[in-house]
Short mmCIF file of C-alpha atoms in Angstrom, two decimals:
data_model
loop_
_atom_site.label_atom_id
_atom_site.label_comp_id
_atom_site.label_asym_id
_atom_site.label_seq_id
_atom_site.Cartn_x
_atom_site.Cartn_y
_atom_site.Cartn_z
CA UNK U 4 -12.58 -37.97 29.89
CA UNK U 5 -15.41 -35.38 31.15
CA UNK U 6 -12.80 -33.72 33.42
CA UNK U 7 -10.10 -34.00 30.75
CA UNK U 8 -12.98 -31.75 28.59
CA UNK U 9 -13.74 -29.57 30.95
CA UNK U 10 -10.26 -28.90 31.58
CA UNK U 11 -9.31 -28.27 28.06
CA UNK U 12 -12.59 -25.90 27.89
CA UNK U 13 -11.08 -24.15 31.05
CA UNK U 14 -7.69 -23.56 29.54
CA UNK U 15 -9.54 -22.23 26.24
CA UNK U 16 -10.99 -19.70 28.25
CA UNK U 17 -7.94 -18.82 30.18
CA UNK U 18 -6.07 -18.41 27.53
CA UNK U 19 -8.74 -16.28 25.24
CA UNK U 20 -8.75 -13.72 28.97
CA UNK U 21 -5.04 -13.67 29.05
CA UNK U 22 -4.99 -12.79 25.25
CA UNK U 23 -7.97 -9.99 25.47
CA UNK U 24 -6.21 -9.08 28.22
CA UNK U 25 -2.77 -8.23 26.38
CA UNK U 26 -4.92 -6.69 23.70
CA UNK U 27 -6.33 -4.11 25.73
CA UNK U 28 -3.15 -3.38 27.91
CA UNK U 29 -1.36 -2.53 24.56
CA UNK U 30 -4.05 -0.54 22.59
CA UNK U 31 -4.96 1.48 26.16
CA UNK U 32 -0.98 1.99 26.21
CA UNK U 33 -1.16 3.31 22.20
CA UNK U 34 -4.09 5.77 23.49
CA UNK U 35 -2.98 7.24 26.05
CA UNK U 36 0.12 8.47 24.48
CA UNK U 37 -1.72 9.03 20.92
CA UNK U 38 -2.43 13.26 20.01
CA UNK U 39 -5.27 11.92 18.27
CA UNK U 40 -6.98 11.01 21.49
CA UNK U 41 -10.87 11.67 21.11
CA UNK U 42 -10.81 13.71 18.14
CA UNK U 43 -13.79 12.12 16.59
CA UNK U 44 -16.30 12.27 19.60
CA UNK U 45 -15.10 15.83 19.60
CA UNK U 46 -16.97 16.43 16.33
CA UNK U 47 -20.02 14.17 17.35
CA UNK U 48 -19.79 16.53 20.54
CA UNK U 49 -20.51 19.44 19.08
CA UNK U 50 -22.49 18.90 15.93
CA UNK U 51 -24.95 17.05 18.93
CA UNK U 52 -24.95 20.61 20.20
CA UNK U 53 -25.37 22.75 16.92
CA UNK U 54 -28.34 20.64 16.01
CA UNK U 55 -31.62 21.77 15.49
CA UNK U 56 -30.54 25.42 15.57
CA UNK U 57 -30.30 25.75 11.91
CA UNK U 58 -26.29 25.87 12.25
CA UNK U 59 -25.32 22.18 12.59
CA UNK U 60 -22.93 22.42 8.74
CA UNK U 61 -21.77 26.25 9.39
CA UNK U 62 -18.25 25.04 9.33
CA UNK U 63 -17.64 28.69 11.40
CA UNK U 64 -20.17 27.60 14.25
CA UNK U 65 -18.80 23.79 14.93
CA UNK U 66 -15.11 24.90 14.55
CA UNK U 67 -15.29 27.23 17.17
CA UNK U 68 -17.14 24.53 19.84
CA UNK U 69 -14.29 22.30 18.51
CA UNK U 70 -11.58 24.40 19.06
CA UNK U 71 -12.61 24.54 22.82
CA UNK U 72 -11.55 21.10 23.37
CA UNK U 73 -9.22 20.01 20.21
CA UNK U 74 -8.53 20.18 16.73
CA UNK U 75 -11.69 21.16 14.37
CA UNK U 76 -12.78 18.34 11.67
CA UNK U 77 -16.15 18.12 9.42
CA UNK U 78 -19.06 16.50 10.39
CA UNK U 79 -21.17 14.17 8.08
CA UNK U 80 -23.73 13.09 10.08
CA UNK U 81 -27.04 13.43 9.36
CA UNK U 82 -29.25 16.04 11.84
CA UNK U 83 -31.28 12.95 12.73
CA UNK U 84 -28.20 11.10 14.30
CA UNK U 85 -26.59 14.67 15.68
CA UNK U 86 -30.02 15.54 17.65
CA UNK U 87 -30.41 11.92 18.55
CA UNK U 88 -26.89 12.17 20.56
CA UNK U 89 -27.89 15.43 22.51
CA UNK U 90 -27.56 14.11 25.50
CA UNK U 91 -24.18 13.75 25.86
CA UNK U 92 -23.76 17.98 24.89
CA UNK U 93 -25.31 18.65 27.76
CA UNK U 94 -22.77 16.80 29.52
CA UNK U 95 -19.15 18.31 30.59
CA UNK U 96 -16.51 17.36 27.91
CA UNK U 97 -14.64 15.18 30.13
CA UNK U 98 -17.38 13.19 31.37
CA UNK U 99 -19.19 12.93 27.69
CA UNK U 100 -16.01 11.44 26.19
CA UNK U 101 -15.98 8.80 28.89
CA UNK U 102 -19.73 7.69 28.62
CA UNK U 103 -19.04 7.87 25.06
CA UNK U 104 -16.11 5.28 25.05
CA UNK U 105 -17.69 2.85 27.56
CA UNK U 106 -21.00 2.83 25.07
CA UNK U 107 -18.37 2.02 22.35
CA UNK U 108 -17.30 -0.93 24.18
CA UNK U 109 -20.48 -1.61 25.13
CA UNK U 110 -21.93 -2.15 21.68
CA UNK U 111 -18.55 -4.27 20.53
CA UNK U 112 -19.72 -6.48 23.62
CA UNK U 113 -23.41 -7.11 22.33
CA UNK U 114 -21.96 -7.12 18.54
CA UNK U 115 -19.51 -10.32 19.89
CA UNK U 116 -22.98 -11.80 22.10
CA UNK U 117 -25.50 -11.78 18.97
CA UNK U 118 -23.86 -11.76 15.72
CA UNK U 119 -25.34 -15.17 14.39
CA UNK U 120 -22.76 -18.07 14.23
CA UNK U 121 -19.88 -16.26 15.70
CA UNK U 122 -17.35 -18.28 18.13
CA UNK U 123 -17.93 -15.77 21.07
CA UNK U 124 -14.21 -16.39 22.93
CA UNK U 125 -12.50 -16.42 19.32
CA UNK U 126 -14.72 -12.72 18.62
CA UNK U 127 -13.67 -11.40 22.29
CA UNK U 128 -9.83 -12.23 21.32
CA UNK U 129 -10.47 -10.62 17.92
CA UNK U 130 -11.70 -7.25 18.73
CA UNK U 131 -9.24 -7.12 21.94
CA UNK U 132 -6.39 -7.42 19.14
CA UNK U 133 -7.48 -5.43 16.31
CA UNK U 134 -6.16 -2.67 15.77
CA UNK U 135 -9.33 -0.89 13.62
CA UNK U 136 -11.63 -1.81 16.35
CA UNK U 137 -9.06 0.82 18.86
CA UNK U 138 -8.69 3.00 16.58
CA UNK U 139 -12.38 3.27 16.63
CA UNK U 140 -12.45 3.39 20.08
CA UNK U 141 -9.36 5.88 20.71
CA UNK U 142 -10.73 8.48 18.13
CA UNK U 143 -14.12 8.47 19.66
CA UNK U 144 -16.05 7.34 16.35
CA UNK U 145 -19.30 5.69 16.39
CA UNK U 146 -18.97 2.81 14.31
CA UNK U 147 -19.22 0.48 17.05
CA UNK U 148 -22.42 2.00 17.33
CA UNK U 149 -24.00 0.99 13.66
CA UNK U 150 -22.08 -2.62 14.25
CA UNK U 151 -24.44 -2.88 17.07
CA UNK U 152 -27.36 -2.36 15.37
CA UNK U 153 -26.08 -4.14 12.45
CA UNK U 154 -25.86 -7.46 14.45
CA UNK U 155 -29.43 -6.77 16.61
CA UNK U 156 -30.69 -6.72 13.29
CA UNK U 157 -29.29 -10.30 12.22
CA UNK U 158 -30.41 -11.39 15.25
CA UNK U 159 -34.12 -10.16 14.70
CA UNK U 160 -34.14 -11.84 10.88
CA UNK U 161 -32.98 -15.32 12.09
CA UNK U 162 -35.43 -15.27 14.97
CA UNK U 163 -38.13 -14.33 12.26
CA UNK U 164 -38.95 -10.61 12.80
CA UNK U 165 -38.21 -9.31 9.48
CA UNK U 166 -39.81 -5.87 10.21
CA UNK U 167 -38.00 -4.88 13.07
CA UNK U 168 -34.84 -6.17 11.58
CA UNK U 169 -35.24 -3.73 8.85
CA UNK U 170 -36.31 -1.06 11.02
CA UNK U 171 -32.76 -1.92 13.25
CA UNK U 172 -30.92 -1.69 10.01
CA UNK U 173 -32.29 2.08 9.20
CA UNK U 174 -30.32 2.83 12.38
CA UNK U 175 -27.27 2.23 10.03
CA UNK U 176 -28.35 5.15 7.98
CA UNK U 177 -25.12 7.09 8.33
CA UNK U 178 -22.77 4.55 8.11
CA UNK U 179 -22.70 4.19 4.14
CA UNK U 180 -21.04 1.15 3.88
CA UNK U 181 -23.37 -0.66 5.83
CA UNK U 182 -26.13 1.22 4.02
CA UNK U 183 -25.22 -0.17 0.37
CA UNK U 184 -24.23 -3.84 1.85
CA UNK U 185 -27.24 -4.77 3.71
CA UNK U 186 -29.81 -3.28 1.12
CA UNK U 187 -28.03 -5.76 -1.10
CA UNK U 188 -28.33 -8.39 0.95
CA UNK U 189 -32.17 -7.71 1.53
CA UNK U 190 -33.04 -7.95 -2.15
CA UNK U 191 -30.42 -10.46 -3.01
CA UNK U 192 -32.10 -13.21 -0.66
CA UNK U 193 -35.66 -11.77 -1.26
CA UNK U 194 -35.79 -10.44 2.32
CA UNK U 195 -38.99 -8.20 1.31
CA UNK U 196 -40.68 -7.59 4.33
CA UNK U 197 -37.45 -6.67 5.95
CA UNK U 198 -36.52 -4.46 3.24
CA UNK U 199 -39.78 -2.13 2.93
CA UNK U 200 -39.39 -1.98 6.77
CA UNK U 201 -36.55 -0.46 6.29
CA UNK U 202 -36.92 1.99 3.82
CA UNK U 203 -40.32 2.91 5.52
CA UNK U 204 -37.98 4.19 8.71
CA UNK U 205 -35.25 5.27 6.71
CA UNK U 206 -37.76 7.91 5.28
CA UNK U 207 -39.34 8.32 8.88
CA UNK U 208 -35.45 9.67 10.08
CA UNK U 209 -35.14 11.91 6.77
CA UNK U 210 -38.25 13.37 7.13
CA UNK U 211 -37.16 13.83 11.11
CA UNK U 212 -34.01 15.81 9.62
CA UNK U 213 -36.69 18.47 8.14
CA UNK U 214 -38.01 19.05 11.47
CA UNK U 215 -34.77 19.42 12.78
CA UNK U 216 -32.37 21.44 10.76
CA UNK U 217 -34.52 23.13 8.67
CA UNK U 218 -35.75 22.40 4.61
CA UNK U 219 -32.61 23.60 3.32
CA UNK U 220 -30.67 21.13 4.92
CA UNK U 221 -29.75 18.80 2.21
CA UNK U 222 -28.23 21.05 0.04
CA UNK U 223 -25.86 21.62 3.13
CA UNK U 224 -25.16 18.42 4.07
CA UNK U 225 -24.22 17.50 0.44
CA UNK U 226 -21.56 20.23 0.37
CA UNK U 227 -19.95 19.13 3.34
CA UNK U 228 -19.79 15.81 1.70
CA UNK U 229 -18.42 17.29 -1.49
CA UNK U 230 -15.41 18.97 0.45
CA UNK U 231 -12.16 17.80 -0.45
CA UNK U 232 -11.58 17.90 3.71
CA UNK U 233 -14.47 15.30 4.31
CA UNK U 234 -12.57 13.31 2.41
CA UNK U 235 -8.61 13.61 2.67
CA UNK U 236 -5.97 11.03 1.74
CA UNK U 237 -7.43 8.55 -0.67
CA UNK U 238 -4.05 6.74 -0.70
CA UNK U 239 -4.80 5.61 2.75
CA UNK U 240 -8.48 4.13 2.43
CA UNK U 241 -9.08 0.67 2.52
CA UNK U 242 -11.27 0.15 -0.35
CA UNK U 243 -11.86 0.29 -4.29
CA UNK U 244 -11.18 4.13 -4.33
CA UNK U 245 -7.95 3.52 -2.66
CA UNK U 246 -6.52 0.61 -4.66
CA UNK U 247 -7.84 2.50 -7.93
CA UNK U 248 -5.54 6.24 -6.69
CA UNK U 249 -2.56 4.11 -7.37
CA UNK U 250 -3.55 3.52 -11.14
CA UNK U 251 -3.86 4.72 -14.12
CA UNK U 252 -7.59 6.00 -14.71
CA UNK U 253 -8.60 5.65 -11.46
CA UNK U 254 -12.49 6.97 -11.81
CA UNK U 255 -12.60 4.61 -14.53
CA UNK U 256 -10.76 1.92 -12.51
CA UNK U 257 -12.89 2.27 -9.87
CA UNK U 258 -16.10 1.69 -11.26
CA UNK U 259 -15.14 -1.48 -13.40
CA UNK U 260 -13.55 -3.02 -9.96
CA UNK U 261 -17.18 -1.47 -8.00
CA UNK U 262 -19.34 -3.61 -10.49
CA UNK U 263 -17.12 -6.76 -10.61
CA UNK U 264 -17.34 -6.51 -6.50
CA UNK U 265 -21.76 -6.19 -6.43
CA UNK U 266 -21.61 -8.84 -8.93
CA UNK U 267 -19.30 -10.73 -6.94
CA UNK U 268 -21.18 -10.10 -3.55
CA UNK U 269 -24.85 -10.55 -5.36
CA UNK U 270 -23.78 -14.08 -5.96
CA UNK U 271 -22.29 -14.73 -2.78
CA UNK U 272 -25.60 -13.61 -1.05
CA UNK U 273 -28.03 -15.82 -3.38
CA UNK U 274 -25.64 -18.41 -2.62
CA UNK U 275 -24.88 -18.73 1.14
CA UNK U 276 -27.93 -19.54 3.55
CA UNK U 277 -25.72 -18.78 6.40
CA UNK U 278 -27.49 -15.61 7.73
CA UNK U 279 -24.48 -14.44 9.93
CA UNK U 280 -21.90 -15.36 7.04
CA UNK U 281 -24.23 -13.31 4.64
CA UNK U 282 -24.13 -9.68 7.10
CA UNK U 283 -20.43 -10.69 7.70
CA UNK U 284 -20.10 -10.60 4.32
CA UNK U 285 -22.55 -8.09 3.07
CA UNK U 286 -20.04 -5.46 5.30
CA UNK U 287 -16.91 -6.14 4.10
CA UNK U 288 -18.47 -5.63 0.45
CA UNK U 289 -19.83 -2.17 1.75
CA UNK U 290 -16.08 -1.25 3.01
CA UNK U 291 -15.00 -1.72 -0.03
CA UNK U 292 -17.73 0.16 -2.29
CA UNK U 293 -17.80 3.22 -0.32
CA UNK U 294 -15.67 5.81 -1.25
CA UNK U 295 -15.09 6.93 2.36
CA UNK U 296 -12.99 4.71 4.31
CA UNK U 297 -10.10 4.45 6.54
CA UNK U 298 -8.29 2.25 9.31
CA UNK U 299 -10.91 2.40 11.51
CA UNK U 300 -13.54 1.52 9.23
CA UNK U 301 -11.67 -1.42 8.53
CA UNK U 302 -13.90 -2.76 11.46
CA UNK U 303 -16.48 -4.17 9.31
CA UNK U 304 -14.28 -6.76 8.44
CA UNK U 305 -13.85 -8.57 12.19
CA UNK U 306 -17.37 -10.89 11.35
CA UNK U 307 -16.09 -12.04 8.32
CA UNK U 308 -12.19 -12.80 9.53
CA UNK U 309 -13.82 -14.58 12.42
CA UNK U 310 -16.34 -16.79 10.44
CA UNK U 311 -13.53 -17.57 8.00
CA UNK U 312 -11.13 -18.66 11.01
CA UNK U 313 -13.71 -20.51 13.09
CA UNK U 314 -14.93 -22.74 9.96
CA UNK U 315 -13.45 -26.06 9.17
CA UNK U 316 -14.39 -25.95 5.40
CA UNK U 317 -12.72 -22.90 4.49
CA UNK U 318 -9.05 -23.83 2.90
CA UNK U 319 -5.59 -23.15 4.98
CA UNK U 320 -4.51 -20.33 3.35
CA UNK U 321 -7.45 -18.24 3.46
CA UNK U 322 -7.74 -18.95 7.35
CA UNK U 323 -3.80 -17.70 7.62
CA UNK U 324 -4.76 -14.18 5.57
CA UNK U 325 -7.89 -14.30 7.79
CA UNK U 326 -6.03 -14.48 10.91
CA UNK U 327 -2.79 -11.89 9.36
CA UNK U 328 -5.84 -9.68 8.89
CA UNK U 329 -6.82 -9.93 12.37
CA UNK U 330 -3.26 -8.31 13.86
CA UNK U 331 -2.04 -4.64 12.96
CA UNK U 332 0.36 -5.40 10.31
CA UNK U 333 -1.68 -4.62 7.21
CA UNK U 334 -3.57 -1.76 8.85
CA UNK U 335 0.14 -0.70 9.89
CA UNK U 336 0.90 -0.52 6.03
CA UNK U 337 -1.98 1.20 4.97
CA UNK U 338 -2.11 3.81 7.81
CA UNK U 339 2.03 4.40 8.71
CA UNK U 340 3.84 2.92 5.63
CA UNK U 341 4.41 6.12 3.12
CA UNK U 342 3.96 4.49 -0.39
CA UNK U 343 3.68 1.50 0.96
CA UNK U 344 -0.20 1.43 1.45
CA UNK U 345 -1.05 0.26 -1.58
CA UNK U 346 0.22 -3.30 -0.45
CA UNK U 347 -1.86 -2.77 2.68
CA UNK U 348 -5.02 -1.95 0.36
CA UNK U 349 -4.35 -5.25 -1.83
CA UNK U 350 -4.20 -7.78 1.55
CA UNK U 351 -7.47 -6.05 2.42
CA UNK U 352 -9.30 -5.76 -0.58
CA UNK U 353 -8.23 -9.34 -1.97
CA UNK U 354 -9.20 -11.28 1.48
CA UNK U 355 -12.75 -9.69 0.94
CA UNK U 356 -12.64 -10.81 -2.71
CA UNK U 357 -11.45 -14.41 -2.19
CA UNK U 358 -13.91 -14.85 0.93
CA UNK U 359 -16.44 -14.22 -1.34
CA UNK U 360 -15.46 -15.88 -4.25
CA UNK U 361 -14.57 -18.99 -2.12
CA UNK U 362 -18.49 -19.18 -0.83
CA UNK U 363 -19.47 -18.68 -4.44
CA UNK U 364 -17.42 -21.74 -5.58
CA UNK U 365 -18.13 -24.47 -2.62
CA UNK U 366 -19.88 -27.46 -3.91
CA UNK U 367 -23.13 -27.33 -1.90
CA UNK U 368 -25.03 -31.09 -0.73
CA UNK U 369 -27.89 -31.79 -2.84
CA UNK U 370 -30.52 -31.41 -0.19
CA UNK U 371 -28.94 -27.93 0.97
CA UNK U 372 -32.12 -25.00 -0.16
CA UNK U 373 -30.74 -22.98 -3.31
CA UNK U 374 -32.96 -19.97 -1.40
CA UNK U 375 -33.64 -18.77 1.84
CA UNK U 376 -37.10 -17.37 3.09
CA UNK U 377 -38.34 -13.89 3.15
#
């Protein structure tokens, strides 16, 4: 019976390698003969250069370092998280794209080894087949990056180190969804230590930007987030914004389907005292209040498709539109499909809302703690 287990856990394995084995071979086949190749880490290339000279959101400045190696796109990241890449503009291009990719897959590799309560194999498979995690990773963006540091700090709030979990999440200060989930998450469990951590260093890196760019620096940054270019295409974003473009009165849409969703999520945080389910959970509710969000970003949502897979209690159907989630066909829709995105938006949007809603309804055992300690 022993070898009968150990065979069975053998074959499990094999057959999780042979599947993040496919999952690579065709997403390295999609990049390689993608025009798109790198464009991202081209802009986080040479903002890293432009900043601290004063010039890091002269549009005139970082399109001409981008021209030199592809086609020129805004940057929105704070001088804080430009300077704090540096090193790789003193690097040649070539060689600076490549460390840049391996650190991507990298921090995918310690987001699937600390996340709490993730099935590791099932997480491998999962980020070797989806295709928002290689889109990520083909465009050179740096999401895997803040995933990283959203899961260290997880990992530093169940082992009981609130204040360096909040100071890890402060590291997520440029990716926005991740900055309005996990602040929700903080005050919604009464995580209070963590939570003046955190703003304590979030105001240590925007003070930082001062020193780095220069006083005027805000009103900059703000304009380049106010450009129609920052933000093109809201028929293809994955979120609230996108789903509302498609409607009638979509401002107005929007924010009665953004308060329905932190309602929605508040509960689902007082509610659930699993503290990986929670973060899982707390970033697919931040993907869908931002208004800036595409495939890639779509990312957010691999915690949350795995914990619904890998748990017994959650109902058959919602582990099926988990696991649909999990291959390229709705990211296909929203990203390829002209005027067909809109159903792509809905199997995105609606997962995240039934997850939720789901948690909020299960009948908890009597004994189970309504709340969960600071």
């Amino acid at each position: 019976m022993a070898s009968s287990g150990l065979m069975t856990a053998r074959a499990r394995m094999v057959l999780a390698a042979l599947a993040c084995a496919s999952g690579l071979a065709l997403y390295i086949w999609i990049a390689a003969n993608g025009s798109d190749f790198g464009v991202d880490f081209n802009q986080f290339y040479s903002a890293s250069r432009l900043a601290g000279t004063g010039h890091l959101y002269d549009w005139d400045a970082l399109r001409k370092i981008e021209a030199e190696h592809g086609t020129p796109v805004h940057t929105g990241r704070l001088p804080v998280v430009a300077f704090g890449v540096k090193l790789i503009g003193w690097m040649p291009y070539h060689t600076a794209h490549a460390v840049w990719v391996a650190g991507g897959v990298v921090a995918f590799l310690v987001l699937a080894l600390v996340w709490p309560g993730l099935n590791r194999p099932l997480m491998a498979v999962a980020l070797c087949w989806s295709a928002p995690a290689a889109v990520l990773l083909g465009l050179g963006q740096d999401t895997p990056f803040w995933l990283m540091f959203a899961a260290i700090g997880l990992l530093c709030l169940s082992r009981g180190r609130p204040r360096l979990a909040g100071a890890v999440f402060a590291l997520c200060i440029c990716k926005y969804h991740l900055a309005i989930g996990f602040p929700i998450l903080l005050v919604a469990q009464k995580r209070w230590n963590a939570l003046l951590a955190g703003a304590a260093a979030v105001a240590i890196l925007l003070g930082a930007c001062f020193w780095i760019e220069g006083p005027d620096w805000p009103r900059r940054y703000l304009a380049v987030l106010a450009d129609p270019l920052f933000s093109p295409a809201p028929p293809r974003m994955a979120n609230l914004r996108g789903i509302a473009w498609w409607l009638p009165w979509p401002g107005a849409v929007e924010i009665v389907l953004a308060i329905a969703v932190v309602c929605l999520l508040w509960t689902f945080l007082r509610r659930t005292t699993d503290l990986g389910l929670a973060g899982a959970g707390a970033a697919a509710g931040g993907l869908l209040l931002a208004r800036h969000g595409y495939a890639g970003d779509c990312a957010l949502l691999i915690p949350l498709l795995v914990l619904t897979v890998q748990r017994p209690a959650v109902p058959v159907w919602l582990r099926c539109w988990a696991v649909l989630l999990l291959t390229p066909v709705p990211f296909m829709l929203v990203v390829m499909v002209a005027h067909r995105q809109f159903y792509g938006q809905l199997l995105i949007v609606g997962f995240v809302a039934a997850a939720l809603l789901h948690e909020c309804l299960v009948k908890r055992p009597a004994h189970d703690p309504p709340a969960l300690p600071a």
